[in-house]
Short mmCIF file of C-alpha atoms and ligand atoms in Angstrom, two decimals:
data_model
loop_
_atom_site.label_atom_id
_atom_site.label_comp_id
_atom_site.label_asym_id
_atom_site.label_seq_id
_atom_site.Cartn_x
_atom_site.Cartn_y
_atom_site.Cartn_z
CA MET A 1075 92.73 73.32 91.86
CA GLY A 1076 96.08 75.08 91.53
CA GLU A 1077 94.72 77.27 94.26
CA ASP A 1078 94.94 74.46 96.75
CA ASN A 1079 98.52 73.57 95.93
CA LYS A 1080 99.44 77.19 96.38
CA SER A 1081 97.77 77.30 99.76
CA ILE A 1082 99.60 74.19 100.92
CA VAL A 1083 102.91 75.74 100.06
CA LEU A 1084 101.86 78.91 101.82
CA GLU A 1085 100.78 77.00 104.87
CA SER A 1086 104.02 75.04 105.16
CA ASN A 1087 106.08 78.20 104.89
CA LYS A 1088 103.89 80.05 107.25
CA ASN A 1089 106.52 80.73 109.84
CA ALA A 1090 109.53 81.21 107.63
CA SER A 1091 109.68 84.98 107.52
CA LYS A 1092 108.71 85.55 103.87
CA THR A 1093 106.16 83.12 102.79
CA LEU A 1094 103.67 84.20 100.22
CA ILE A 1095 106.02 83.43 97.44
CA GLU A 1096 106.75 80.10 95.89
CA GLY A 1097 108.46 81.19 92.71
CA ARG A 1098 109.90 84.04 90.76
CA VAL A 1099 108.42 86.23 88.12
CA GLN A 1100 110.32 86.21 84.87
CA LEU A 1101 110.58 87.65 81.41
CA PRO A 1102 112.58 85.44 79.04
CA PHE A 1103 115.00 87.44 76.90
CA LYS A 1104 113.50 86.11 73.68
CA LYS A 1105 110.06 87.30 74.77
CA ALA A 1106 111.47 90.70 75.73
CA VAL A 1107 113.00 91.09 72.28
CA GLU A 1108 109.73 90.02 70.65
CA MET A 1109 107.77 92.49 72.76
CA SER A 1110 110.02 95.45 72.06
CA TYR A 1111 110.17 94.64 68.38
CA ALA A 1112 106.39 94.39 68.23
CA ASN A 1113 106.14 97.66 70.09
CA LEU A 1114 108.39 99.47 67.62
CA LYS A 1115 106.50 97.98 64.72
CA ILE A 1116 103.07 98.87 66.03
CA ARG A 1117 104.07 102.38 66.99
CA PHE A 1118 105.70 102.55 63.59
CA TRP A 1119 105.29 106.27 62.95
CA ARG A 1120 106.10 107.12 66.55
CA SER A 1121 109.28 105.05 66.26
CA ILE A 1122 110.16 106.68 62.96
CA ILE A 1123 109.73 110.15 64.45
CA THR A 1124 111.86 109.25 67.46
CA SER A 1125 114.53 107.76 65.22
CA ALA A 1126 114.29 110.78 62.95
CA GLY A 1127 115.08 112.99 65.95
CA VAL A 1128 118.21 110.95 66.57
CA MET A 1129 119.00 110.93 62.88
CA LEU A 1130 118.84 114.71 62.50
CA GLY A 1131 121.01 115.31 65.54
CA ILE A 1132 123.64 112.88 64.35
CA ALA A 1133 123.52 114.05 60.74
CA PHE A 1134 124.21 117.55 61.99
CA LEU A 1135 127.08 116.38 64.20
CA VAL A 1136 128.68 114.34 61.43
CA SER A 1137 128.40 117.12 58.88
CA VAL A 1138 130.13 119.52 61.26
CA LEU A 1139 132.86 117.01 62.06
CA SER A 1140 133.40 115.86 58.50
CA SER A 1141 133.33 119.29 56.89
CA SER A 1142 136.05 120.50 59.18
CA SER A 1143 138.24 117.50 58.43
CA ILE A 1144 137.59 117.68 54.67
CA LEU A 1145 138.32 121.39 54.70
CA ASN A 1146 141.57 120.80 56.56
CA ALA A 1147 142.56 118.12 54.06
CA LEU A 1148 141.78 120.33 51.07
CA LYS A 1149 143.70 123.33 52.35
CA GLY A 1150 146.53 120.97 53.34
CA GLY A 1151 148.10 121.60 56.70
CA GLU A 1152 147.33 125.31 57.14
CA ASP A 1153 144.69 125.67 59.79
CA VAL A 1154 141.61 127.18 58.21
CA VAL A 1155 139.55 127.16 61.29
CA GLY A 1156 141.22 128.08 64.55
CA GLU A 1157 141.41 125.27 67.04
CA ALA A 1158 139.49 127.08 69.73
CA GLN A 1159 136.78 127.92 67.25
CA GLN A 1160 136.64 124.34 66.06
CA ILE A 1161 136.22 122.98 69.55
CA TRP A 1162 133.45 125.48 70.10
CA ILE A 1163 131.63 124.45 66.93
CA VAL A 1164 131.91 120.75 67.69
CA GLY A 1165 130.86 121.38 71.27
CA MET A 1166 127.82 123.32 70.13
CA SER A 1167 126.77 120.70 67.64
CA LEU A 1168 127.17 117.98 70.27
CA LEU A 1169 124.92 119.99 72.54
CA VAL A 1170 122.30 120.50 69.83
CA CYS A 1171 122.34 116.81 69.01
CA THR A 1172 122.10 115.85 72.70
CA VAL A 1173 119.09 118.06 73.26
CA GLY A 1174 117.37 116.78 70.13
CA ILE A 1175 117.89 113.12 70.91
CA THR A 1176 117.06 113.42 74.60
CA ASN A 1177 113.87 115.24 73.76
CA SER A 1178 112.65 112.62 71.27
CA LEU A 1179 113.38 109.72 73.60
CA LEU A 1180 112.04 111.42 76.73
CA MET A 1181 108.76 112.11 74.97
CA SER A 1182 108.43 108.55 73.76
CA VAL A 1183 108.88 107.18 77.27
CA THR A 1184 106.95 109.65 79.41
CA GLU A 1185 103.79 109.09 77.39
CA ARG A 1186 103.95 105.47 78.53
CA PHE A 1187 104.10 105.85 82.31
CA ARG A 1188 100.62 104.40 82.75
CA GLU A 1189 101.64 101.40 80.72
CA ILE A 1190 104.70 100.95 82.93
CA GLY A 1191 102.54 101.10 86.06
CA THR A 1192 100.12 98.59 84.57
CA MET A 1193 102.91 96.19 83.68
CA LYS A 1194 104.07 96.32 87.28
CA CYS A 1195 100.56 95.41 88.44
CA LEU A 1196 100.77 92.35 86.22
CA GLY A 1197 104.00 91.23 87.85
CA ALA A 1198 106.83 92.97 85.99
CA LEU A 1199 110.00 93.71 87.92
CA ASP A 1200 111.67 97.10 87.56
CA ARG A 1201 114.41 95.24 85.74
CA HIS A 1202 111.97 93.90 83.13
CA ILE A 1203 110.70 97.38 82.37
CA VAL A 1204 114.23 98.69 82.01
CA GLU A 1205 115.12 95.77 79.78
CA LEU A 1206 112.18 96.41 77.44
CA PHE A 1207 112.93 100.11 77.14
CA LEU A 1208 116.65 99.44 76.79
CA LEU A 1209 116.01 97.19 73.82
CA GLU A 1210 113.72 99.72 72.19
CA ALA A 1211 116.04 102.67 72.80
CA THR A 1212 119.09 100.79 71.57
CA PHE A 1213 117.36 99.74 68.41
CA GLN A 1214 115.87 103.16 67.66
CA GLY A 1215 119.05 104.98 68.64
CA PHE A 1216 121.38 102.77 66.65
CA ILE A 1217 119.33 102.78 63.46
CA GLY A 1218 118.69 106.52 63.70
CA ALA A 1219 122.33 107.30 64.41
CA LEU A 1220 123.62 105.07 61.63
CA ILE A 1221 121.34 106.57 59.01
CA GLY A 1222 122.01 110.05 60.37
CA ALA A 1223 125.76 109.57 60.19
CA LEU A 1224 125.59 108.36 56.58
CA VAL A 1225 123.26 111.15 55.55
CA GLY A 1226 125.48 113.72 57.25
CA LEU A 1227 128.63 112.35 55.67
CA LEU A 1228 127.27 111.98 52.14
CA SER A 1229 125.63 115.38 52.07
CA THR A 1230 128.81 117.05 53.30
CA MET A 1231 130.91 115.21 50.74
CA LEU A 1232 128.51 116.16 47.95
CA MET A 1233 128.58 119.76 49.06
CA PHE A 1234 132.37 119.88 48.87
CA MET A 1235 132.41 118.00 45.57
CA PHE A 1236 130.14 120.59 43.99
CA LYS A 1237 132.27 123.38 45.32
CA TYR A 1238 135.77 122.00 44.64
CA GLY A 1239 135.21 119.28 42.03
CA PHE A 1240 134.74 115.57 42.41
CA GLY A 1241 138.31 114.49 41.70
CA VAL A 1242 139.93 116.98 44.05
CA VAL A 1243 137.76 116.05 46.99
CA LEU A 1244 137.91 112.30 46.38
CA SER A 1245 141.69 112.25 46.01
CA ARG A 1246 142.25 114.13 49.25
CA LEU A 1247 139.49 112.52 51.23
CA PRO A 1248 140.65 112.00 54.85
CA VAL A 1249 139.10 108.54 54.97
CA LEU A 1250 140.36 107.50 58.38
CA GLU A 1251 139.22 110.71 60.04
CA LEU A 1252 135.80 110.54 58.44
CA PHE A 1253 135.43 106.97 59.53
CA LYS A 1254 136.33 107.96 63.07
CA SER A 1255 133.75 110.77 63.02
CA VAL A 1256 131.04 108.40 61.83
CA LEU A 1257 131.95 105.86 64.48
CA PHE A 1258 132.05 108.54 67.17
CA ALA A 1259 128.68 109.91 66.10
CA VAL A 1260 126.98 106.49 65.92
CA ILE A 1261 128.22 105.64 69.39
CA THR A 1262 127.19 109.04 70.72
CA GLY A 1263 123.71 108.72 69.22
CA THR A 1264 123.18 105.23 70.56
CA VAL A 1265 124.47 106.04 74.03
CA LEU A 1266 122.42 109.23 74.26
CA SER A 1267 119.26 107.41 73.14
CA ILE A 1268 119.80 104.72 75.71
CA ALA A 1269 120.41 107.24 78.46
CA ALA A 1270 117.40 109.36 77.52
CA GLY A 1271 115.15 106.35 76.89
CA VAL A 1272 116.07 104.20 79.84
CA TYR A 1273 116.47 106.74 82.61
CA PRO A 1274 112.82 107.89 82.60
CA ALA A 1275 111.65 104.29 82.22
CA TYR A 1276 113.77 103.32 85.21
CA HIS A 1277 112.38 106.28 87.10
CA ALA A 1278 108.79 105.26 86.30
CA ALA A 1279 109.50 101.63 87.11
CA LYS A 1280 110.83 102.61 90.53
CA MET A 1281 107.67 104.55 91.37
CA GLN A 1282 104.87 102.84 93.19
CA PRO A 1283 102.56 101.47 90.46
CA ALA A 1284 99.68 103.61 91.72
CA GLU A 1285 101.79 106.70 91.23
CA ALA A 1286 103.06 105.72 87.79
CA MET A 1287 99.53 104.98 86.58
CA ARG A 1288 98.29 108.34 87.77
CA THR A 1289 101.03 110.33 86.08
CA GLU A 1290 99.61 112.06 83.06
CA VAL A 1291 102.00 113.85 80.78
CA MET B 477 94.05 74.65 105.94
CA SER B 478 93.90 78.04 104.29
CA TYR B 479 93.69 81.23 106.24
CA GLU B 480 90.29 82.44 107.03
CA MET B 481 91.28 86.05 106.62
CA THR B 482 92.80 86.71 103.25
CA VAL B 483 93.17 90.47 103.69
CA GLN B 484 93.65 92.37 106.91
CA THR B 485 94.52 95.99 107.40
CA ARG B 486 95.67 97.42 110.72
CA GLY B 487 95.50 101.12 111.35
CA VAL B 488 96.21 102.00 107.73
CA ARG B 489 96.77 105.70 107.25
CA LYS B 490 97.78 107.41 104.06
CA GLU B 491 98.89 110.98 103.68
CA TYR B 492 99.59 112.70 100.41
CA VAL B 493 101.99 115.57 100.73
CA MET B 494 101.74 118.23 98.07
CA GLY B 495 104.11 121.05 98.81
CA THR B 496 102.90 122.54 102.05
CA VAL B 497 99.51 120.86 101.99
CA THR B 498 98.99 117.41 103.46
CA VAL B 499 95.88 115.45 102.58
CA GLU B 500 95.00 112.61 104.88
CA ALA B 501 93.21 110.24 102.53
CA LEU B 502 92.94 107.36 105.01
CA LYS B 503 92.74 108.01 108.73
CA GLY B 504 93.23 104.58 110.22
CA VAL B 505 91.38 101.78 108.48
CA ASP B 506 90.97 98.31 109.97
CA ILE B 507 89.19 95.68 107.93
CA GLU B 508 89.26 91.95 107.76
CA ILE B 509 88.17 90.19 104.62
CA LYS B 510 87.43 86.51 104.56
CA ARG B 511 88.46 84.13 101.82
CA GLY B 512 85.78 83.85 99.16
CA GLU B 513 83.90 86.97 100.19
CA TYR B 514 82.47 89.48 97.77
CA ILE B 515 83.09 92.85 99.38
CA SER B 516 82.03 96.23 98.11
CA ILE B 517 83.70 99.36 99.36
CA MET B 518 81.19 102.14 99.04
CA GLY B 519 81.52 105.81 99.72
CA PRO B 520 81.27 109.25 98.21
CA SER B 521 83.84 110.62 95.82
CA GLY B 522 87.09 111.50 97.55
CA SER B 523 86.36 109.30 100.57
CA GLY B 524 89.50 107.21 100.02
CA LYS B 525 88.26 104.14 98.13
CA SER B 526 90.96 104.17 95.48
CA THR B 527 93.58 104.90 98.10
CA LEU B 528 92.48 101.86 100.08
CA PHE B 529 92.42 99.81 96.88
CA ASN B 530 96.05 100.77 96.23
CA MET B 531 97.10 99.90 99.78
CA ILE B 532 95.43 96.48 99.74
CA GLY B 533 96.83 95.68 96.32
CA GLY B 534 100.40 96.58 97.17
CA LEU B 535 100.31 99.34 94.57
CA ASP B 536 101.31 102.04 97.05
CA LYS B 537 102.67 102.17 100.57
CA PRO B 538 100.68 103.23 103.62
CA THR B 539 102.11 106.13 105.58
CA GLU B 540 101.39 104.14 108.70
CA GLY B 541 99.83 100.80 109.54
CA ASN B 542 100.03 97.40 107.91
CA VAL B 543 98.36 95.36 105.23
CA PHE B 544 98.43 91.59 105.53
CA ILE B 545 97.68 89.25 102.67
CA ASP B 546 97.31 85.70 103.94
CA GLU B 547 98.91 86.86 107.16
CA VAL B 548 102.02 88.15 105.45
CA ASP B 549 102.85 91.80 105.97
CA VAL B 550 103.10 93.31 102.50
CA ALA B 551 105.61 95.90 103.72
CA GLN B 552 108.06 93.09 104.51
CA LEU B 553 108.17 91.79 100.95
CA ASP B 554 111.14 92.51 98.71
CA ALA B 555 110.80 93.52 95.07
CA TYR B 556 110.66 89.95 93.78
CA GLU B 557 108.07 88.89 96.30
CA LEU B 558 105.95 91.94 95.70
CA ALA B 559 106.04 91.28 91.96
CA TRP B 560 105.02 87.71 92.61
CA LEU B 561 102.17 88.85 94.82
CA ARG B 562 100.89 91.19 92.12
CA CYS B 563 101.38 88.58 89.44
CA ARG B 564 99.92 85.48 91.08
CA LYS B 565 97.90 86.34 94.14
CA ILE B 566 95.98 89.43 93.07
CA GLY B 567 94.14 90.35 89.90
CA TYR B 568 93.49 94.04 89.30
CA ILE B 569 90.60 95.65 87.48
CA PHE B 570 90.54 99.41 86.93
CA GLN B 571 87.85 101.90 86.09
CA THR B 572 89.89 102.97 83.06
CA PHE B 573 90.55 99.34 81.99
CA ASN B 574 94.31 99.98 81.68
CA LEU B 575 94.90 97.59 78.84
CA ILE B 576 98.24 97.89 77.08
CA PRO B 577 97.16 99.80 73.95
CA VAL B 578 99.54 98.22 71.46
CA MET B 579 98.72 94.67 72.47
CA THR B 580 95.87 92.51 71.22
CA ALA B 581 93.23 91.20 73.62
CA LEU B 582 95.05 87.88 73.75
CA GLU B 583 98.45 89.48 74.36
CA ASN B 584 96.99 91.55 77.17
CA VAL B 585 95.49 88.49 78.80
CA THR B 586 98.63 86.40 78.42
CA LEU B 587 101.11 88.98 79.73
CA PRO B 588 100.66 88.04 83.42
CA MET B 589 101.18 84.41 82.45
CA VAL B 590 104.42 85.30 80.68
CA PHE B 591 105.65 86.86 83.91
CA ALA B 592 104.43 83.81 85.81
CA GLY B 593 106.67 81.63 83.68
CA LEU B 594 104.12 79.62 81.69
CA SER B 595 105.19 78.21 78.35
CA THR B 596 103.93 79.77 75.13
CA ASP B 597 101.57 76.91 74.38
CA GLU B 598 100.15 76.98 77.88
CA TYR B 599 99.47 80.69 77.97
CA ILE B 600 98.02 80.92 74.50
CA GLU B 601 95.60 78.11 75.25
CA LYS B 602 94.63 79.50 78.62
CA GLY B 603 94.36 83.03 77.25
CA ILE B 604 91.90 81.92 74.60
CA ARG B 605 89.94 79.96 77.16
CA LEU B 606 89.72 82.99 79.46
CA LEU B 607 88.58 85.23 76.62
CA GLU B 608 85.92 82.68 75.75
CA THR B 609 84.81 82.65 79.38
CA VAL B 610 84.19 86.39 79.27
CA GLY B 611 82.45 86.05 75.92
CA LEU B 612 85.18 87.42 73.70
CA GLY B 613 86.23 84.25 71.90
CA GLU B 614 85.76 86.07 68.59
CA ARG B 615 87.86 89.07 69.55
CA VAL B 616 91.22 87.57 70.46
CA THR B 617 93.25 89.49 67.92
CA HIS B 618 91.53 92.83 68.41
CA LYS B 619 93.38 95.80 69.86
CA PRO B 620 91.80 97.71 72.76
CA THR B 621 90.92 100.61 70.43
CA GLU B 622 88.90 98.19 68.32
CA LEU B 623 86.79 97.13 71.31
CA SER B 624 83.91 98.78 73.13
CA GLY B 625 84.29 99.88 76.74
CA GLY B 626 82.44 96.84 78.03
CA GLN B 627 84.54 94.55 75.88
CA GLN B 628 87.73 96.20 77.07
CA GLN B 629 86.65 95.71 80.66
CA ARG B 630 85.94 92.06 79.95
CA VAL B 631 89.45 91.68 78.53
CA ALA B 632 90.72 93.30 81.73
CA ILE B 633 88.70 90.81 83.77
CA ALA B 634 90.11 87.90 81.78
CA ARG B 635 93.57 89.35 82.38
CA ALA B 636 92.91 89.71 86.10
CA PHE B 637 91.99 86.02 86.26
CA ALA B 638 94.99 84.88 84.20
CA ASN B 639 97.04 83.38 87.03
CA ASP B 640 94.10 82.09 89.11
CA PRO B 641 94.51 84.78 91.76
CA ALA B 642 93.10 84.37 95.25
CA ILE B 643 91.93 87.97 95.29
CA ILE B 644 90.35 90.20 92.67
CA LEU B 645 90.64 93.91 93.37
CA ALA B 646 88.38 96.10 91.31
CA ASP B 647 88.33 99.90 91.47
CA GLU B 648 85.00 101.08 90.08
CA PRO B 649 84.92 98.39 87.41
CA THR B 650 81.60 99.69 86.11
CA GLY B 651 82.42 103.39 86.44
CA ASN B 652 82.90 103.96 82.73
CA LEU B 653 80.17 101.66 81.49
CA ASP B 654 76.48 102.04 80.76
CA LEU B 655 73.86 100.46 82.98
CA LYS B 656 73.40 97.25 81.03
CA THR B 657 77.11 96.61 80.43
CA GLY B 658 77.79 97.43 84.07
CA LYS B 659 75.30 94.76 85.13
CA GLU B 660 76.96 92.23 82.86
CA ILE B 661 80.35 92.99 84.36
CA ILE B 662 79.00 92.68 87.89
CA SER B 663 77.38 89.33 87.23
CA LEU B 664 80.55 88.13 85.52
CA LEU B 665 82.52 88.99 88.64
CA LYS B 666 79.89 87.39 90.84
CA ARG B 667 80.00 84.23 88.73
CA MET B 668 83.79 83.99 89.04
CA ASN B 669 83.41 84.61 92.77
CA SER B 670 80.92 81.82 93.36
CA GLU B 671 82.36 79.33 90.86
CA GLN B 672 86.01 79.71 91.73
CA GLY B 673 85.83 80.97 95.28
CA VAL B 674 87.86 84.04 94.45
CA THR B 675 87.69 86.87 96.95
CA VAL B 676 86.36 89.95 95.20
CA ILE B 677 87.00 93.38 96.66
CA SER B 678 85.43 96.15 94.70
CA ALA B 679 85.44 99.88 95.29
CA THR B 680 82.35 101.39 93.80
CA HIS B 681 79.54 103.84 94.06
CA ASP B 682 77.41 101.69 91.84
CA LEU B 683 74.36 100.62 93.83
CA LYS B 684 73.87 97.61 91.54
CA MET B 685 76.83 96.10 93.37
CA LEU B 686 74.83 95.92 96.60
CA ASP B 687 72.83 92.97 95.33
CA VAL B 688 75.76 90.66 94.83
CA SER B 689 77.91 91.71 97.79
CA ASP B 690 78.36 89.55 100.86
CA ARG B 691 79.37 92.60 102.83
CA ILE B 692 79.59 96.28 102.30
CA VAL B 693 82.20 98.56 103.76
CA TRP B 694 80.94 102.13 103.94
CA ILE B 695 83.79 104.56 103.95
CA ARG B 696 83.58 108.28 104.51
CA ASP B 697 86.29 110.84 104.83
CA GLY B 698 89.08 108.27 105.17
CA ARG B 699 87.38 106.21 107.87
CA ILE B 700 85.16 103.18 107.92
CA GLU B 701 81.72 104.42 108.74
CA ARG B 702 79.98 101.09 109.04
CA LEU B 703 80.03 97.50 107.88
CA GLU B 704 76.96 95.69 106.71
CA ASP B 705 76.37 92.14 105.69
CA ARG B 706 74.11 90.78 103.09
CA ALA B 707 71.08 90.04 105.24
CA ASN B 708 70.81 93.67 106.30
CA ILE B 709 71.48 94.92 102.83
CA LYS B 710 68.61 92.96 101.35
CA LEU B 711 66.34 94.31 103.99
CA GLU B 712 67.47 97.85 103.51
CA VAL B 713 67.19 97.72 99.76
CA GLY B 714 63.70 96.37 100.27
CA VAL B 715 62.85 99.20 102.60
CA VAL B 716 64.26 101.80 100.24
CA GLU B 717 62.27 100.37 97.38
CA GLY B 718 59.22 100.19 99.57
CA GLU B 719 59.59 103.83 100.39
CA ASP B 720 60.08 104.74 96.78
CA HIS B 721 56.90 103.20 95.48
N1 LIG C 38 98.08 111.27 94.47
C1 LIG C 38 97.39 112.05 95.26
N2 LIG C 38 97.90 113.22 95.67
C2 LIG C 38 97.22 114.01 96.50
N3 LIG C 38 96.02 113.75 96.98
C3 LIG C 38 95.44 112.61 96.61
C4 LIG C 38 96.08 111.70 95.74
N4 LIG C 38 95.28 110.64 95.55
C5 LIG C 38 94.18 110.89 96.27
N5 LIG C 38 94.26 112.06 96.92
C6 LIG C 38 93.27 112.63 97.82
O1 LIG C 38 92.87 111.65 98.73
C7 LIG C 38 91.48 111.65 98.93
C8 LIG C 38 90.90 110.30 98.60
O2 LIG C 38 91.05 110.04 97.22
P1 LIG C 38 90.59 108.69 96.52
O3 LIG C 38 91.07 108.73 95.13
O4 LIG C 38 91.04 107.55 97.35
O5 LIG C 38 89.01 108.84 96.59
P2 LIG C 38 87.88 107.88 96.00
O6 LIG C 38 87.05 107.46 97.15
O7 LIG C 38 88.50 106.81 95.19
O8 LIG C 38 87.07 108.86 95.10
P3 LIG C 38 86.33 108.58 93.70
O9 LIG C 38 85.04 107.92 94.05
O10 LIG C 38 86.11 109.94 93.15
O11 LIG C 38 87.23 107.74 92.88
C9 LIG C 38 90.93 112.78 98.07
O12 LIG C 38 90.75 113.89 98.89
C10 LIG C 38 92.03 113.05 97.07
O13 LIG C 38 92.06 114.40 96.75
MG1 LIG C 39 88.51 106.33 93.11
#
């Protein structure tokens, strides 16, 4: 049937250097989105845990950033925390959040190397694998980071409100700076998730399928 | 009009380097497999069957030597062509089934057809038909964890046949199954082989495979020890049985 047509094409191309192939494999974007969404939904708890890792890291980062800007606003002008010290604290919290996020995403990808190898046996291109994991990591990272940033911000604000009074804190709230911190943290969280989620997937996709399928983590 | 030889290997060697130790898993293998043949690759554990399976299927690269599929050197293919080869020309069956755990039976079977560019309607219909062919018409929406080993392997077989491949490569397809289920899987493969003319190449140490094979490749220590065709096999099995009783 279809077999015969295929063979005819093969035959006619016989001498053109690369011949076996009469078409291209593909993965329509819509299907890729469906697949990664289904994957997140089915591995619901796994996805939640991964996102929670991102969320905690970002919540921590935002609370460090926002408490230093709220504190500065409250004490008006006079530097409460030395600049060097502040850079150090922010640097440390960035590091902690990077490690946390990278760890969650790395885990969620490395446990799927066999799946990646299998998909390649079924005709997936490296690019398709990267695309699927990119979609998943972006989604998980963005949601986790957004929730984390809001949790971090609200808890810090509440903490200051209890300590200094609602009115005082609200009236001196450095809105623009807080907004910037949240934005910075959401972007950081998303970018880190993508880097940590896609790099190992890309690495596995580049392996020979036999090797990827053998890798046990 | 089609090539007589669908798979040819020339001097295929494979070395695995682990630190300072080098294991030579294949030490120069030459085989020629005809279109429509049912070939069993037999040999003791560690003899290089899976390694050869990976080389023939384009799942790993030989250290030396060449593999030709329909006279095309697999090493010359670029990423797109290799993906196409794996998607359309070859169907893979593994000892460990290798189904995608989060996908239903139907989704597993249809995935190769998605890559092949079929429309949703086409692949759903064909997927259901394939699952019916392997006797799993009632299990389309089941996940691999909700299926028995034999059922999972049948899903894997349906998946391997999704794009009407010319070659089915099976690495110990009955290795994780009980006797009866193993027999069912073998006769299913044999049926597909004789009905559709698909070339079946199966690595195994399951002696039940002898019965259905056109030829047997005995491999030992990374080399082909001997080749036997069906006539001889029958005879030998007869002799062995004769001796036994
Ligand atoms: N990835 C690897 N790294 C190092 N050595 C390997 C690797 N894969 C296989 N080998 C070695 O190559 C040889 C052949 O292995 P292979 O898996 O091909 O055997 P096999 O015939 O399939 O055995 P079995 O029947 O047990 O599946 C063995 O000595 C094995 O240790
Ligand atoms: Mg093996």
